[in-house]
CSV table of C-alpha atoms and ligand atoms in Angstrom, one decimal:
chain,number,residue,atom,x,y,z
A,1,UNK,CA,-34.2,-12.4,-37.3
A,2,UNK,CA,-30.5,-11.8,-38.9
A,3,UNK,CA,-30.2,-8.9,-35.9
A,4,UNK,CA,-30.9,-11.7,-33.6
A,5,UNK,CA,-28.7,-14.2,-35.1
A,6,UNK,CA,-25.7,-11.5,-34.5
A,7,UNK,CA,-26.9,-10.8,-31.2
A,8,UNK,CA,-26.3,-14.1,-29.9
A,9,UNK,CA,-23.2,-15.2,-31.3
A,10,UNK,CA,-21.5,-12.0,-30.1
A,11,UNK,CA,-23.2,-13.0,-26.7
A,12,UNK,CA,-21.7,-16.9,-26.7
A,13,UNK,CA,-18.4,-15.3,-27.9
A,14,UNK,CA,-17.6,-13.0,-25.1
A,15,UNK,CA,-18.8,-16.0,-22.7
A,16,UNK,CA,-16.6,-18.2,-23.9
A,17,UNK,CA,-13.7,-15.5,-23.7
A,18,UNK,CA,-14.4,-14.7,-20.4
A,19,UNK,CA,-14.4,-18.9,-19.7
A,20,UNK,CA,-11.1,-18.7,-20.9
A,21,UNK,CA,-9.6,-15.9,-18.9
A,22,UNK,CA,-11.9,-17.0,-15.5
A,23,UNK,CA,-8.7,-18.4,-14.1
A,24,UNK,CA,-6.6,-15.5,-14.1
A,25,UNK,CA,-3.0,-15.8,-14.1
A,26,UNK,CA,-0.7,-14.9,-11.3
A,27,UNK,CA,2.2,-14.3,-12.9
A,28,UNK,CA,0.7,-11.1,-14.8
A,29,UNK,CA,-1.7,-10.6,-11.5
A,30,UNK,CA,2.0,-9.9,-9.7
A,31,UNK,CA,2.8,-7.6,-12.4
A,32,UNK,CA,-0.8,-5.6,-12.2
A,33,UNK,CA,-0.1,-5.8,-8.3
A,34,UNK,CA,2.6,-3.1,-8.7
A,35,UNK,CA,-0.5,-0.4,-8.4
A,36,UNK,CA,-1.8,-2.3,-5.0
A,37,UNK,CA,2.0,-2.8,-3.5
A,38,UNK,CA,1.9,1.6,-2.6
A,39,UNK,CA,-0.5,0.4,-0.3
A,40,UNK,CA,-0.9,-3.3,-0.1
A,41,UNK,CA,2.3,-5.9,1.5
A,42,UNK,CA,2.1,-9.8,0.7
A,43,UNK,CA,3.7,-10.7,4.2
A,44,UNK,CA,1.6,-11.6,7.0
A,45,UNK,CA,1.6,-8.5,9.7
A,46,UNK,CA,3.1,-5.9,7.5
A,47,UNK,CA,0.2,-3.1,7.2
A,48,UNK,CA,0.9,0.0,5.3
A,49,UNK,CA,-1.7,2.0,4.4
A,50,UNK,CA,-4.1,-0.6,3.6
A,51,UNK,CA,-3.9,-4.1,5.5
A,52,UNK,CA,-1.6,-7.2,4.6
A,53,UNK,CA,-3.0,-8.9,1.9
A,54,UNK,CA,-1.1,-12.4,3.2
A,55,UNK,CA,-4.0,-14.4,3.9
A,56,UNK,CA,-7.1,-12.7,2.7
A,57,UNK,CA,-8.3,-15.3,0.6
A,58,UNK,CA,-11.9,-17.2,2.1
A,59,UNK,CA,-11.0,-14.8,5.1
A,60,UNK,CA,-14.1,-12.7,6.3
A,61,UNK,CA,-13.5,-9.0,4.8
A,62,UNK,CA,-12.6,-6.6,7.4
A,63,UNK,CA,-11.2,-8.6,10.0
A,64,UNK,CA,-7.0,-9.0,9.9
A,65,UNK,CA,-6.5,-8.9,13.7
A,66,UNK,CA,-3.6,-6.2,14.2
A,67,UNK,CA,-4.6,-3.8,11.1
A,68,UNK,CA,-6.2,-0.9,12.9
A,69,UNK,CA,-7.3,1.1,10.3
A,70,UNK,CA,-10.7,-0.3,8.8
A,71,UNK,CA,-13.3,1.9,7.9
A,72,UNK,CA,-16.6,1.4,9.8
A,73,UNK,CA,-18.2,0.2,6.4
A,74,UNK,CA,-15.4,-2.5,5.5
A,75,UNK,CA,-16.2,-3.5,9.1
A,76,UNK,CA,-19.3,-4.2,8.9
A,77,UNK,CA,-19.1,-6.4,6.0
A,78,UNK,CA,-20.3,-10.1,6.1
A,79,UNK,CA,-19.1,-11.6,3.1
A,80,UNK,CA,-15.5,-13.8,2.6
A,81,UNK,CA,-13.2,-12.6,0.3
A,82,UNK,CA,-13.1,-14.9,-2.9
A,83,UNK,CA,-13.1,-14.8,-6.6
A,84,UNK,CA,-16.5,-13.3,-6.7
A,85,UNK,CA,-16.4,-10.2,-3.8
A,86,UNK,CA,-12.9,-9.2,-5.3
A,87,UNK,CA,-14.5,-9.3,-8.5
A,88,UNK,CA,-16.6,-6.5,-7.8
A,89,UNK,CA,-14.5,-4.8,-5.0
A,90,UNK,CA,-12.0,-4.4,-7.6
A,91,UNK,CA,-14.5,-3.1,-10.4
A,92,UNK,CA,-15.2,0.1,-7.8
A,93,UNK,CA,-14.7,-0.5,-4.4
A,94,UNK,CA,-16.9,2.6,-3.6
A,95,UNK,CA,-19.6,1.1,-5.5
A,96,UNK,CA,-19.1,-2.4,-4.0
A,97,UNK,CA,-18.4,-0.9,0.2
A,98,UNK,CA,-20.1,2.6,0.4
A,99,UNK,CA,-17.6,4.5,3.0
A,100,UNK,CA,-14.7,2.5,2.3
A,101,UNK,CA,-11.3,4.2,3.2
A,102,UNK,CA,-9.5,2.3,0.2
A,103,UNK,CA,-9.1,5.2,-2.3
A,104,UNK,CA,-8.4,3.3,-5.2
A,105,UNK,CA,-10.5,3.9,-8.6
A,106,UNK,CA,-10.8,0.6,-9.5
A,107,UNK,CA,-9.4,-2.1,-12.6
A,108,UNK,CA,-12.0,-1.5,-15.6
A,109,UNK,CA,-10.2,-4.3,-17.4
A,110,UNK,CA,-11.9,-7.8,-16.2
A,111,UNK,CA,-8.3,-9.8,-17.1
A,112,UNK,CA,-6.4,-7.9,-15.2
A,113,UNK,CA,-8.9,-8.4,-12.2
A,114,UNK,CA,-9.0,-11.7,-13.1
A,115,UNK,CA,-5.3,-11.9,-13.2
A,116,UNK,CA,-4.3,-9.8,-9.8
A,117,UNK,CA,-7.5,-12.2,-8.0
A,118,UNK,CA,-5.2,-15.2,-9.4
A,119,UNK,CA,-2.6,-14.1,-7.8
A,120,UNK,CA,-4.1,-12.7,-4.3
A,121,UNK,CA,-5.2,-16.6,-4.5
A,122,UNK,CA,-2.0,-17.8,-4.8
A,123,UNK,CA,-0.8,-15.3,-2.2
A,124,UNK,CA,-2.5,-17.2,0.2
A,125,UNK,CA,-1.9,-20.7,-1.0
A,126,UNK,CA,1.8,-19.6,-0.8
A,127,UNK,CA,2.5,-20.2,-4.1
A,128,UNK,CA,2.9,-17.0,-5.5
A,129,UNK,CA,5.5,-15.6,-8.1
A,130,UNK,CA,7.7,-13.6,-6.2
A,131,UNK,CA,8.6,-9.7,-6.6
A,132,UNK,CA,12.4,-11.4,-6.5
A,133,UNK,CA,11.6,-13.1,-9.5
A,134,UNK,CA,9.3,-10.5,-11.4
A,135,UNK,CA,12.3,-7.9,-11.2
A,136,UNK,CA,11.0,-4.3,-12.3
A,137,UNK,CA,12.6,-0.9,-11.1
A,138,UNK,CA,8.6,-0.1,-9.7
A,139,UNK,CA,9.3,-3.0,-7.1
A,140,UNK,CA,12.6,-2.3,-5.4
A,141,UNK,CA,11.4,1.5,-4.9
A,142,UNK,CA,7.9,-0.3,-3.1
A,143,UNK,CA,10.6,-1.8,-1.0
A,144,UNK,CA,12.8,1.1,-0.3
A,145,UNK,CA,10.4,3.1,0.3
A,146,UNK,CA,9.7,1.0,3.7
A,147,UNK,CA,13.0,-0.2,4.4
A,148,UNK,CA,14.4,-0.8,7.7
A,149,UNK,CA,15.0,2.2,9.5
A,150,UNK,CA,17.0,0.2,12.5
A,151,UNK,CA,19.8,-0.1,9.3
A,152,UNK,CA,19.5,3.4,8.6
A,153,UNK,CA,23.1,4.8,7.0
A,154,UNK,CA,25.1,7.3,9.1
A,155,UNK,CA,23.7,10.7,7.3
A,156,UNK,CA,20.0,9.4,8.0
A,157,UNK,CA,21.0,8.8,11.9
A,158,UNK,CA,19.4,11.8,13.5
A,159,UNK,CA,21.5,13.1,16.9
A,160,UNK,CA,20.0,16.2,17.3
A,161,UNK,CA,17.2,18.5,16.1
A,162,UNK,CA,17.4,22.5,16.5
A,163,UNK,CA,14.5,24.3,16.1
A,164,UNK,CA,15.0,28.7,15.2
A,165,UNK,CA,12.1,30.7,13.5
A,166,UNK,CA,11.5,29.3,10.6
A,167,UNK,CA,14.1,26.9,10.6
A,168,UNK,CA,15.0,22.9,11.5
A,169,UNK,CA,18.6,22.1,11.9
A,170,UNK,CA,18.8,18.2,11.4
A,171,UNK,CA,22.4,16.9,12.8
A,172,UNK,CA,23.2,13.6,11.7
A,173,UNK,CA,25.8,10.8,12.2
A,174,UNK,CA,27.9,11.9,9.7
A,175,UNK,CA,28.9,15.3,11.2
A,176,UNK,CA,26.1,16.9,8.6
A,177,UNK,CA,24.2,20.1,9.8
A,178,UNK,CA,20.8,20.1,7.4
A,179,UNK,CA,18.7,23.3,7.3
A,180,UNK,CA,15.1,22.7,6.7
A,181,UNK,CA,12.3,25.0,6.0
A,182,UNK,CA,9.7,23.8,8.9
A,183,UNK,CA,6.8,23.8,6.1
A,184,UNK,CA,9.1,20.9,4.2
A,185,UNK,CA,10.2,18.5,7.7
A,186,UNK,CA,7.6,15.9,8.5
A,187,UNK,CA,7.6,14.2,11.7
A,188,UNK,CA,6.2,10.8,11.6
A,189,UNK,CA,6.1,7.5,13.5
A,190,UNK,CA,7.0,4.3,12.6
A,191,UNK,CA,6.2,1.3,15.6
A,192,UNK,CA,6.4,-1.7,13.0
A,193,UNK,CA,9.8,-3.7,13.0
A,194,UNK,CA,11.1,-1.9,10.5
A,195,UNK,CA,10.8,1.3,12.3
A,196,UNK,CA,13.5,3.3,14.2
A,197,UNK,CA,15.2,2.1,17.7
A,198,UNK,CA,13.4,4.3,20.2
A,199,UNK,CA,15.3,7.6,20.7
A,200,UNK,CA,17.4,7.1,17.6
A,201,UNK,CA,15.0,8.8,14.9
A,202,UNK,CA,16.3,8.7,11.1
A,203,UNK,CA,15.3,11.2,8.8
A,204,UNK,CA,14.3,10.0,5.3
A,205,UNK,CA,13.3,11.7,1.8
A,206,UNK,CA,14.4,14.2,-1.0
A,207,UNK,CA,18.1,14.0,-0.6
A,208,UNK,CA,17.3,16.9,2.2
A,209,UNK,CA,18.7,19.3,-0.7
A,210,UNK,CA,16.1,22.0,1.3
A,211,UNK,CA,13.7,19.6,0.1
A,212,UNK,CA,10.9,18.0,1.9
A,213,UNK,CA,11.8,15.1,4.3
A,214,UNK,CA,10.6,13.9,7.0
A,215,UNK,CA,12.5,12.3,10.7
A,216,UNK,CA,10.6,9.2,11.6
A,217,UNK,CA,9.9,8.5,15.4
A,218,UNK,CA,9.4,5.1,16.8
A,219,UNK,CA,6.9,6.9,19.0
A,220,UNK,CA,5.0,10.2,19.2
A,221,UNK,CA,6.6,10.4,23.3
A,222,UNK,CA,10.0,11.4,21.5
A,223,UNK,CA,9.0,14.0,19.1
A,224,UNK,CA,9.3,17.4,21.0
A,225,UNK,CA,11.5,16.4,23.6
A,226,UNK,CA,14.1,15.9,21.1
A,227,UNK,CA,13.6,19.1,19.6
A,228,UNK,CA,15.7,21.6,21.0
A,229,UNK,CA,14.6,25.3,21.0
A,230,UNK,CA,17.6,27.1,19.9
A,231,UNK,CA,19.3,29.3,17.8
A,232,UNK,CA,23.1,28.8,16.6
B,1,LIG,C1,-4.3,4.1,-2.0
B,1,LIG,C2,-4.1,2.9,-1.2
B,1,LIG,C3,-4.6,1.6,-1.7
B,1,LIG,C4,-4.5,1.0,-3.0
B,1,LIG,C5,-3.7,1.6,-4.2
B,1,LIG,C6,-5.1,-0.2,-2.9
B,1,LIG,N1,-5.7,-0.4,-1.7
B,1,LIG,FE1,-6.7,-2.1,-1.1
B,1,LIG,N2,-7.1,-1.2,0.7
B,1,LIG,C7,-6.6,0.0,1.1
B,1,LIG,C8,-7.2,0.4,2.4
B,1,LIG,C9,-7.0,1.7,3.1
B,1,LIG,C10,-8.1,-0.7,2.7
B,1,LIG,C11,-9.0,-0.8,3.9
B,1,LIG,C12,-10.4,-0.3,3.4
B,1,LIG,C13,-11.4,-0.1,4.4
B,1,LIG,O1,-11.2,-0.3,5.6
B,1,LIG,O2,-12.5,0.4,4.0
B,1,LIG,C14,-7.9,-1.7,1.6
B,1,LIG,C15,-8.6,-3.0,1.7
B,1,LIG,C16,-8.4,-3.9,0.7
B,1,LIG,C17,-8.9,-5.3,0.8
B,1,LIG,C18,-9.7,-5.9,1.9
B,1,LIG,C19,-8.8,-6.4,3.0
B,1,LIG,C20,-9.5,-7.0,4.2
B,1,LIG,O3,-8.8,-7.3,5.1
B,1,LIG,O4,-10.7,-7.2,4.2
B,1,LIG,C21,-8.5,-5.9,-0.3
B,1,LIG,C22,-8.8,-7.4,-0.7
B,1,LIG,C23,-7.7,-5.0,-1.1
B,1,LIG,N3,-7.7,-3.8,-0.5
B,1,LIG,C24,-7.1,-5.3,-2.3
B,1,LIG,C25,-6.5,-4.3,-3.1
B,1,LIG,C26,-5.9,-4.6,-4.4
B,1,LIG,C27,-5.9,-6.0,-5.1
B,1,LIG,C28,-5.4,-3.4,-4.9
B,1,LIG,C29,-4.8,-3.2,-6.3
B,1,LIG,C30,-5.6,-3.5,-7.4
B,1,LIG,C31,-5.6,-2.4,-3.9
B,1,LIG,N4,-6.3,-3.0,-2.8
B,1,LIG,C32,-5.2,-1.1,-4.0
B,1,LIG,C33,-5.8,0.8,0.4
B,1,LIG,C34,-5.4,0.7,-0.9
C-alpha cells in the first residue's frame, strides 16, 4: 500500500511538470534551433538540405511546394504538423516516418522539444525571436556558410579553371593562381538567389591553403566547359 502511495505521487508530479513546461518557450526553442539551422532556414523559399521551416505549422507534412527533395515516406504522410506530430517526429524521426531522409537522431529531452516546437509555432505566427537578437558565434557561421555568392569578394571570383594531371589551377579576380589537388576541389551548383551569376562561378572553403574547397556553379551546363585542359 506505502509502494502505491509513492507510485502515484511521483506519477501526479511529473504530470504536473510536464503541464508546466507544455508550452514551450521560444526564446530557448531559437537557441536549441542552432542544431536544426545546418539544415533547416526560417524564411519562406530558402531550402537547404532539409525544407524551409517558414510556415510548417497546421501545414500537411511533406508538402512545401518548391522543396524537391522529400523522401517517398515523408510524402506519403497524412497528418498536419502541430504540437503533437513534432512531438514525436522530434523524439526519433526514424521511429516516427520509417524511410525519412532527415538524418537527425532526435531531442531526448522533452523541454527542449517543447521549447524548439514553441518556437517553430512562433515561426509561423511571425512572432519569433530572431537569430539578430539571439546573437551566438554558431549563428553568423549558419549564415555565412550560405551567403550570397552574387557578392562574392574578388579572390572568390573564379575567371578561369586549368585542369593538368593531378592538378586544378583556380584563377581568381585578384590576380591569384590557386593549385588544388583534384581529390580536395568540389564542383557544386547553387540555382537559389543566393547562388552565383551564371558563368561567374566563386570558389568557397578552407582558405584554399591546398585545402579542400569547392567552385560553386549556378548550373551543372557550365562546369566542364569552363574547365580548360591544359598545362602551364
Ligand atoms: C542533417 C539535416 C537535418 C537536421 C539537423 C534537421 N533536419 Fe529536419 N529535415 C531534414 C530533411 C532532409 C527533411 C525532409 C525529410 C524527408 O523528406 O523525409 C526534414 C524535414 C523536417 C520537417 C518536416 C517538414 C515538412 O515540410 O513536412 C520538420 C518539421 C523538421 N525537419 C524539423 C526539424 C527540426 C525542428 C530540427 C532540429 C531539432 C531538424 N529538423 C533537424 C534535415 C534535417
Amino acid at each position: 500500500m506505502k509502494h502505491l502511495f509513492v507510485l502515484v505521487s511521483t506519477f501526479g508530479l511529473s504530470i504536473s511538470h510536464s503541464a508546466v513546461w507544455a508550452a514551450g518557450d521560444a526564446a530557448r526553442g531559437a537557441a536549441f534551433f542552432q542544431q536544426c539551422a545546418a539544415c533547416h532556414s526560417t524564411t519562406a523559399g530558402e531550402h537547404l538540405t532539409g525544407p524551409s521551416l517558414a510556415n510548417v505549422w497546421e501545414r500537411k507534412a511533406g508538402t512545401v511546394a518548391d522543396f524537391h527533395r522529400y523522401s517517398d515516406a515523408l510524402k506519403r504522410a497524412t497528418f498536419v504538423w502541430n504540437a503533437k506530430t513534432l512531438d514525436k517526429w522530434l523524439t526519433d524521426p526514424e521511429a516516427f516516418i520509417p524511410g525519412t531522409s532527415m538524418t537527425f537522431p532526435g531531442l531526448r529531452d522533452s523541454n527542449a522539444r517543447q521549447d524548439v516546437i514553441a518556437y517553430i509555432k512562433a515561426i509561423s505566427e511571425g512572432k519569433a525571436p530572431t537569430l539578430a537578437q539571439r546573437g551566438g558565434g554558431m549563428m553568423m557561421n549558419m549564415q555565412s556558410a550560405h551567403a550570397d555568392l552574387k557578392a562574392a569578394p574578388a579572390d572568390g571570383q573564379v575567371t578561369a579553371i586549368k585542369h593538368c594531371a593531378d592538378t586544378y589551377t583556380v584563377s581568381t579576380a585578384d590576380g591569384k593562381n590557386n593549385k588544388v589537388w583534384e581529390f580536395n576541389l568540389r564542383f557544386k551548383t547553387d540555382s537559389s538567389r543566393l547562388g552565383p551569376t551564371p558563368g561567374k562561378p566563386v570558389i568557397v572553403g578552407a582558405g584554399m591553403q591546398g585545402d579542400r574547397a569547392s567552385v560553386v556553379f549556378a548550373g551543372p551546363g557550365e562546369i566542364s566547359g569552363f574547365v580548360e585542359q591544359a598545362c602551364p
